Amino acid sequence: MRLFRYVTVYALLLTLAVMTINPVYAQSRYYAGYYYYGYETQAPWGVGGKIYTIDTSVPSGPIVAWWVTVILSYRYNYWLQIGYEESNTLLHSHPPRYFYECVSRLGYYIHQNFQAGPSAGTWHSYQIVYAQSIQYPKRWILRIDFGPYQKECDVDPYAPKDLQAFVETASNSIIIDGTHFKDLSWYSGRSWPLWNRHVSRADSPYSLIPIIRSDCGDNCEFRAYGGG
């Protein structure tokens, strides 16, 4: 949910500098998944994919989430995101719940849960698509399973700069075995072609297994595991 830093040499050098200055520096977020580009450019006007639902053990405090994202700006940390998450607060643990996020200069950081959530062992489709509305030119649609759970967001800037599909954890003790993304797609304006490129990322102790397919190579499906 906060995988929004430049993928540049500058960012890498800055990270190394922080780690050198502060030996007790601890990574606060861990990621495993795919970028479409891995840098800011003119990206497709939508992202979609199917995510398998797992129900993992989450220690008290941290959160884990599986999501697809449209990046609006790496520099200013603006994005649109939809997926499902699990958390364990001080009061009680939460089973998988659907969520969405809309972050732009139009307002504050927005993180909201839908009333329902997916059941473990089920597949669900997650999409973010530009509304193509003359009346609302900055509007995007975030939806699950093609409509039962849907949210519209107006954002500024509104042009897509990258696409992402990741599992994210707030602790490397969280086990993500069973994570599976497939049929990653981008919106062409009329149809949803499968991803034809990707840049992978897997922060230790997590690992990725790209799935090779005849229709998209290793670009549109992957598994992830590790943690604990």
PDB file of N, CA and C in Angstrom, residues 64-128:
ATOM      1  N   VAL A  64      -1.117  -7.308   6.292  1.00  0.00           N
ATOM      2  CA  VAL A  64      -0.659  -7.877   5.026  1.00  0.00           C
ATOM      3  C   VAL A  64      -1.757  -7.618   4.002  1.00  0.00           C
ATOM      4  N   ALA A  65      -1.357  -7.285   2.773  1.00  0.00           N
ATOM      5  CA  ALA A  65      -2.340  -6.948   1.745  1.00  0.00           C
ATOM      6  C   ALA A  65      -1.885  -7.456   0.385  1.00  0.00           C
ATOM      7  N   TRP A  66      -2.866  -7.820  -0.428  1.00  0.00           N
ATOM      8  CA  TRP A  66      -2.641  -8.268  -1.809  1.00  0.00           C
ATOM      9  C   TRP A  66      -3.413  -7.310  -2.706  1.00  0.00           C
ATOM     10  N   TRP A  67      -2.761  -6.721  -3.721  1.00  0.00           N
ATOM     11  CA  TRP A  67      -3.435  -5.654  -4.450  1.00  0.00           C
ATOM     12  C   TRP A  67      -2.878  -5.432  -5.849  1.00  0.00           C
ATOM     13  N   VAL A  68      -3.679  -4.700  -6.649  1.00  0.00           N
ATOM     14  CA  VAL A  68      -3.215  -4.129  -7.913  1.00  0.00           C
ATOM     15  C   VAL A  68      -3.316  -2.613  -7.773  1.00  0.00           C
ATOM     16  N   THR A  69      -2.446  -1.908  -8.507  1.00  0.00           N
ATOM     17  CA  THR A  69      -2.327  -0.466  -8.323  1.00  0.00           C
ATOM     18  C   THR A  69      -2.081   0.245  -9.646  1.00  0.00           C
ATOM     19  N   VAL A  70      -2.636   1.442  -9.760  1.00  0.00           N
ATOM     20  CA  VAL A  70      -2.260   2.393 -10.805  1.00  0.00           C
ATOM     21  C   VAL A  70      -1.480   3.515 -10.131  1.00  0.00           C
ATOM     22  N   ILE A  71      -0.239   3.704 -10.534  1.00  0.00           N
ATOM     23  CA  ILE A  71       0.583   4.782 -10.002  1.00  0.00           C
ATOM     24  C   ILE A  71       0.269   6.071 -10.755  1.00  0.00           C
ATOM     25  N   LEU A  72       0.004   7.132 -10.002  1.00  0.00           N
ATOM     26  CA  LEU A  72      -0.216   8.453 -10.581  1.00  0.00           C
ATOM     27  C   LEU A  72       1.033   9.318 -10.482  1.00  0.00           C
ATOM     28  N   SER A  73       1.850   9.090  -9.473  1.00  0.00           N
ATOM     29  CA  SER A  73       3.125   9.790  -9.325  1.00  0.00           C
ATOM     30  C   SER A  73       3.984   9.063  -8.308  1.00  0.00           C
ATOM     31  N   TYR A  74       5.177   8.652  -8.717  1.00  0.00           N
ATOM     32  CA  TYR A  74       6.130   8.104  -7.758  1.00  0.00           C
ATOM     33  C   TYR A  74       6.711   9.221  -6.903  1.00  0.00           C
ATOM     34  N   ARG A  75       6.964  10.351  -7.521  1.00  0.00           N
ATOM     35  CA  ARG A  75       7.609  11.458  -6.814  1.00  0.00           C
ATOM     36  C   ARG A  75       6.776  11.954  -5.637  1.00  0.00           C
ATOM     37  N   TYR A  76       5.468  12.074  -5.852  1.00  0.00           N
ATOM     38  CA  TYR A  76       4.599  12.629  -4.817  1.00  0.00           C
ATOM     39  C   TYR A  76       3.758  11.573  -4.100  1.00  0.00           C
ATOM     40  N   ASN A  77       4.003  10.316  -4.412  1.00  0.00           N
ATOM     41  CA  ASN A  77       3.288   9.224  -3.739  1.00  0.00           C
ATOM     42  C   ASN A  77       1.772   9.310  -3.939  1.00  0.00           C
ATOM     43  N   TYR A  78       1.351   9.327  -5.198  1.00  0.00           N
ATOM     44  CA  TYR A  78      -0.069   9.317  -5.537  1.00  0.00           C
ATOM     45  C   TYR A  78      -0.401   8.013  -6.244  1.00  0.00           C
ATOM     46  N   TRP A  79      -1.529   7.413  -5.884  1.00  0.00           N
ATOM     47  CA  TRP A  79      -1.883   6.131  -6.481  1.00  0.00           C
ATOM     48  C   TRP A  79      -3.365   5.806  -6.289  1.00  0.00           C
ATOM     49  N   LEU A  80      -3.809   4.788  -7.009  1.00  0.00           N
ATOM     50  CA  LEU A  80      -5.118   4.149  -6.847  1.00  0.00           C
ATOM     51  C   LEU A  80      -4.858   2.668  -6.626  1.00  0.00           C
ATOM     52  N   GLN A  81      -5.595   2.053  -5.703  1.00  0.00           N
ATOM     53  CA  GLN A  81      -5.280   0.673  -5.335  1.00  0.00           C
ATOM     54  C   GLN A  81      -6.541  -0.061  -4.891  1.00  0.00           C
ATOM     55  N   ILE A  82      -6.602  -1.359  -5.218  1.00  0.00           N
ATOM     56  CA  ILE A  82      -7.709  -2.193  -4.746  1.00  0.00           C
ATOM     57  C   ILE A  82      -7.204  -3.611  -4.533  1.00  0.00           C
ATOM     58  N   GLY A  83      -7.746  -4.263  -3.500  1.00  0.00           N
ATOM     59  CA  GLY A  83      -7.320  -5.617  -3.191  1.00  0.00           C
ATOM     60  C   GLY A  83      -7.991  -6.122  -1.927  1.00  0.00           C
ATOM     61  N   TYR A  84      -7.297  -7.015  -1.226  1.00  0.00           N
ATOM     62  CA  TYR A  84      -7.803  -7.485   0.069  1.00  0.00           C
ATOM     63  C   TYR A  84      -6.664  -7.503   1.064  1.00  0.00           C
ATOM     64  N   GLU A  85      -7.010  -7.467   2.353  1.00  0.00           N
ATOM     65  CA  GLU A  85      -6.008  -7.355   3.405  1.00  0.00           C
ATOM     66  C   GLU A  85      -6.418  -8.162   4.626  1.00  0.00           C
ATOM     67  N   GLU A  86      -5.422  -8.441   5.471  1.00  0.00           N
ATOM     68  CA  GLU A  86      -5.648  -9.030   6.791  1.00  0.00           C
ATOM     69  C   GLU A  86      -4.869  -8.221   7.805  1.00  0.00           C
ATOM     70  N   SER A  87      -5.435  -8.065   8.997  1.00  0.00           N
ATOM     71  CA  SER A  87      -4.750  -7.319  10.044  1.00  0.00           C
ATOM     72  C   SER A  87      -5.045  -7.939  11.399  1.00  0.00           C
ATOM     73  N   ASN A  88      -4.237  -7.547  12.369  1.00  0.00           N
ATOM     74  CA  ASN A  88      -4.410  -8.022  13.737  1.00  0.00           C
ATOM     75  C   ASN A  88      -4.171  -6.836  14.660  1.00  0.00           C
ATOM     76  N   THR A  89      -5.243  -6.151  15.028  1.00  0.00           N
ATOM     77  CA  THR A  89      -5.132  -4.975  15.875  1.00  0.00           C
ATOM     78  C   THR A  89      -5.039  -5.391  17.337  1.00  0.00           C
ATOM     79  N   LEU A  90      -4.907  -4.396  18.194  1.00  0.00           N
ATOM     80  CA  LEU A  90      -4.842  -4.676  19.624  1.00  0.00           C
ATOM     81  C   LEU A  90      -6.152  -5.263  20.132  1.00  0.00           C
ATOM     82  N   LEU A  91      -7.260  -4.955  19.462  1.00  0.00           N
ATOM     83  CA  LEU A  91      -8.565  -5.434  19.909  1.00  0.00           C
ATOM     84  C   LEU A  91      -8.862  -6.836  19.405  1.00  0.00           C
ATOM     85  N   HIS A  92      -8.671  -7.070  18.104  1.00  0.00           N
ATOM     86  CA  HIS A  92      -8.941  -8.399  17.560  1.00  0.00           C
ATOM     87  C   HIS A  92      -8.375  -8.497  16.151  1.00  0.00           C
ATOM     88  N   SER A  93      -8.243  -9.729  15.686  1.00  0.00           N
ATOM     89  CA  SER A  93      -7.757  -9.949  14.328  1.00  0.00           C
ATOM     90  C   SER A  93      -8.925  -9.862  13.348  1.00  0.00           C
ATOM     91  N   HIS A  94      -8.606  -9.472  12.116  1.00  0.00           N
ATOM     92  CA  HIS A  94      -9.628  -9.342  11.086  1.00  0.00           C
ATOM     93  C   HIS A  94      -9.393 -10.385  10.003  1.00  0.00           C
ATOM     94  N   PRO A  95     -10.416 -11.095   9.581  1.00  0.00           N
ATOM     95  CA  PRO A  95     -10.285 -12.011   8.445  1.00  0.00           C
ATOM     96  C   PRO A  95     -10.077 -11.195   7.174  1.00  0.00           C
ATOM     97  N   PRO A  96      -9.837 -11.839   6.035  1.00  0.00           N
ATOM     98  CA  PRO A  96      -9.638 -11.089   4.791  1.00  0.00           C
ATOM     99  C   PRO A  96     -10.786 -10.113   4.523  1.00  0.00           C
ATOM    100  N   ARG A  97     -10.415  -8.874   4.185  1.00  0.00           N
ATOM    101  CA  ARG A  97     -11.400  -7.838   3.881  1.00  0.00           C
ATOM    102  C   ARG A  97     -10.985  -7.110   2.604  1.00  0.00           C
ATOM    103  N   TYR A  98     -11.960  -6.775   1.776  1.00  0.00           N
ATOM    104  CA  TYR A  98     -11.692  -5.964   0.596  1.00  0.00           C
ATOM    105  C   TYR A  98     -11.360  -4.530   1.024  1.00  0.00           C
ATOM    106  N   PHE A  99     -10.482  -3.877   0.264  1.00  0.00           N
ATOM    107  CA  PHE A  99     -10.181  -2.477   0.547  1.00  0.00           C
ATOM    108  C   PHE A  99      -9.844  -1.746  -0.747  1.00  0.00           C
ATOM    109  N   TYR A 100      -9.875  -0.442  -0.681  1.00  0.00           N
ATOM    110  CA  TYR A 100      -9.397   0.387  -1.787  1.00  0.00           C
ATOM    111  C   TYR A 100      -8.698   1.616  -1.216  1.00  0.00           C
ATOM    112  N   GLU A 101      -7.834   2.217  -2.021  1.00  0.00           N
ATOM    113  CA  GLU A 101      -7.139   3.441  -1.639  1.00  0.00           C
ATOM    114  C   GLU A 101      -7.122   4.408  -2.822  1.00  0.00           C
ATOM    115  N   CYS A 102      -7.330   5.681  -2.529  1.00  0.00           N
ATOM    116  CA  CYS A 102      -7.226   6.756  -3.516  1.00  0.00           C
ATOM    117  C   CYS A 102      -6.374   7.858  -2.893  1.00  0.00           C
ATOM    118  N   VAL A 103      -5.257   8.165  -3.513  1.00  0.00           N
ATOM    119  CA  VAL A 103      -4.328   9.139  -2.948  1.00  0.00           C
ATOM    120  C   VAL A 103      -3.889  10.100  -4.046  1.00  0.00           C
ATOM    121  N   SER A 104      -4.217  11.375  -3.886  1.00  0.00           N
ATOM    122  CA  SER A 104      -3.785  12.392  -4.843  1.00  0.00           C
ATOM    123  C   SER A 104      -3.800  13.744  -4.149  1.00  0.00           C
ATOM    124  N   ARG A 105      -3.449  14.784  -4.872  1.00  0.00           N
ATOM    125  CA  ARG A 105      -3.417  16.099  -4.245  1.00  0.00           C
ATOM    126  C   ARG A 105      -4.810  16.702  -4.059  1.00  0.00           C
ATOM    127  N   LEU A 106      -5.847  16.008  -4.482  1.00  0.00           N
ATOM    128  CA  LEU A 106      -7.209  16.490  -4.260  1.00  0.00           C
ATOM    129  C   LEU A 106      -7.654  16.331  -2.812  1.00  0.00           C
ATOM    130  N   GLY A 107      -6.978  15.470  -2.059  1.00  0.00           N
ATOM    131  CA  GLY A 107      -7.415  15.244  -0.685  1.00  0.00           C
ATOM    132  C   GLY A 107      -6.418  14.426   0.091  1.00  0.00           C
ATOM    133  N   TYR A 108      -6.829  13.979   1.253  1.00  0.00           N
ATOM    134  CA  TYR A 108      -5.973  13.212   2.130  1.00  0.00           C
ATOM    135  C   TYR A 108      -5.859  11.765   1.655  1.00  0.00           C
ATOM    136  N   TYR A 109      -4.948  11.066   2.280  1.00  0.00           N
ATOM    137  CA  TYR A 109      -4.804   9.627   2.051  1.00  0.00           C
ATOM    138  C   TYR A 109      -6.113   8.933   2.428  1.00  0.00           C
ATOM    139  N   ILE A 110      -6.674   8.194   1.485  1.00  0.00           N
ATOM    140  CA  ILE A 110      -7.953   7.511   1.719  1.00  0.00           C
ATOM    141  C   ILE A 110      -7.737   6.004   1.704  1.00  0.00           C
ATOM    142  N   HIS A 111      -8.068   5.349   2.786  1.00  0.00           N
ATOM    143  CA  HIS A 111      -8.043   3.889   2.868  1.00  0.00           C
ATOM    144  C   HIS A 111      -9.373   3.454   3.452  1.00  0.00           C
ATOM    145  N   GLN A 112     -10.156   2.713   2.674  1.00  0.00           N
ATOM    146  CA  GLN A 112     -11.478   2.292   3.121  1.00  0.00           C
ATOM    147  C   GLN A 112     -11.677   0.805   2.855  1.00  0.00           C
ATOM    148  N   ASN A 113     -12.413   0.172   3.764  1.00  0.00           N
ATOM    149  CA  ASN A 113     -12.787  -1.228   3.577  1.00  0.00           C
ATOM    150  C   ASN A 113     -14.220  -1.324   3.074  1.00  0.00           C
ATOM    151  N   PHE A 114     -14.453  -2.249   2.155  1.00  0.00           N
ATOM    152  CA  PHE A 114     -15.820  -2.611   1.815  1.00  0.00           C
ATOM    153  C   PHE A 114     -16.380  -3.455   2.962  1.00  0.00           C
ATOM    154  N   GLN A 115     -17.686  -3.582   3.036  1.00  0.00           N
ATOM    155  CA  GLN A 115     -18.304  -4.306   4.147  1.00  0.00           C
ATOM    156  C   GLN A 115     -17.948  -5.784   4.135  1.00  0.00           C
ATOM    157  N   ALA A 116     -17.751  -6.337   2.961  1.00  0.00           N
ATOM    158  CA  ALA A 116     -17.494  -7.773   2.852  1.00  0.00           C
ATOM    159  C   ALA A 116     -16.015  -8.037   2.594  1.00  0.00           C
ATOM    160  N   GLY A 117     -15.693  -9.326   2.540  1.00  0.00           N
ATOM    161  CA  GLY A 117     -14.345  -9.750   2.216  1.00  0.00           C
ATOM    162  C   GLY A 117     -14.376 -11.106   1.542  1.00  0.00           C
ATOM    163  N   PRO A 118     -13.271 -11.497   0.913  1.00  0.00           N
ATOM    164  CA  PRO A 118     -13.238 -12.778   0.211  1.00  0.00           C
ATOM    165  C   PRO A 118     -13.036 -13.942   1.172  1.00  0.00           C
ATOM    166  N   SER A 119     -13.480 -15.102   0.778  1.00  0.00           N
ATOM    167  CA  SER A 119     -13.277 -16.320   1.567  1.00  0.00           C
ATOM    168  C   SER A 119     -11.976 -16.986   1.150  1.00  0.00           C
ATOM    169  N   ALA A 120     -11.267 -17.550   2.119  1.00  0.00           N
ATOM    170  CA  ALA A 120     -10.020 -18.247   1.817  1.00  0.00           C
ATOM    171  C   ALA A 120     -10.278 -19.359   0.809  1.00  0.00           C
ATOM    172  N   GLY A 121      -9.357 -19.496  -0.142  1.00  0.00           N
ATOM    173  CA  GLY A 121      -9.479 -20.540  -1.145  1.00  0.00           C
ATOM    174  C   GLY A 121     -10.247 -20.133  -2.383  1.00  0.00           C
ATOM    175  N   THR A 122     -10.606 -18.851  -2.496  1.00  0.00           N
ATOM    176  CA  THR A 122     -11.373 -18.383  -3.658  1.00  0.00           C
ATOM    177  C   THR A 122     -10.561 -17.381  -4.474  1.00  0.00           C
ATOM    178  N   TRP A 123     -10.874 -17.332  -5.775  1.00  0.00           N
ATOM    179  CA  TRP A 123     -10.278 -16.356  -6.684  1.00  0.00           C
ATOM    180  C   TRP A 123     -11.233 -15.181  -6.856  1.00  0.00           C
ATOM    181  N   HIS A 124     -10.664 -13.979  -6.984  1.00  0.00           N
ATOM    182  CA  HIS A 124     -11.481 -12.803  -7.265  1.00  0.00           C
ATOM    183  C   HIS A 124     -10.741 -11.874  -8.216  1.00  0.00           C
ATOM    184  N   SER A 125     -11.532 -11.164  -9.014  1.00  0.00           N
ATOM    185  CA  SER A 125     -10.989 -10.243 -10.012  1.00  0.00           C
ATOM    186  C   SER A 125     -10.982  -8.820  -9.460  1.00  0.00           C
ATOM    187  N   TYR A 126      -9.853  -8.146  -9.618  1.00  0.00           N
ATOM    188  CA  TYR A 126      -9.693  -6.775  -9.139  1.00  0.00           C
ATOM    189  C   TYR A 126      -9.296  -5.898 -10.324  1.00  0.00           C
ATOM    190  N   GLN A 127      -9.980  -4.767 -10.488  1.00  0.00           N
ATOM    191  CA  GLN A 127      -9.714  -3.881 -11.620  1.00  0.00           C
ATOM    192  C   GLN A 127      -9.729  -2.416 -11.194  1.00  0.00           C
ATOM    193  N   ILE A 128      -8.868  -1.647 -11.841  1.00  0.00           N
ATOM    194  CA  ILE A 128      -8.888  -0.189 -11.750  1.00  0.00           C
ATOM    195  C   ILE A 128      -8.879   0.317 -13.180  1.00  0.00           C
TER     196      ILE A 128
END
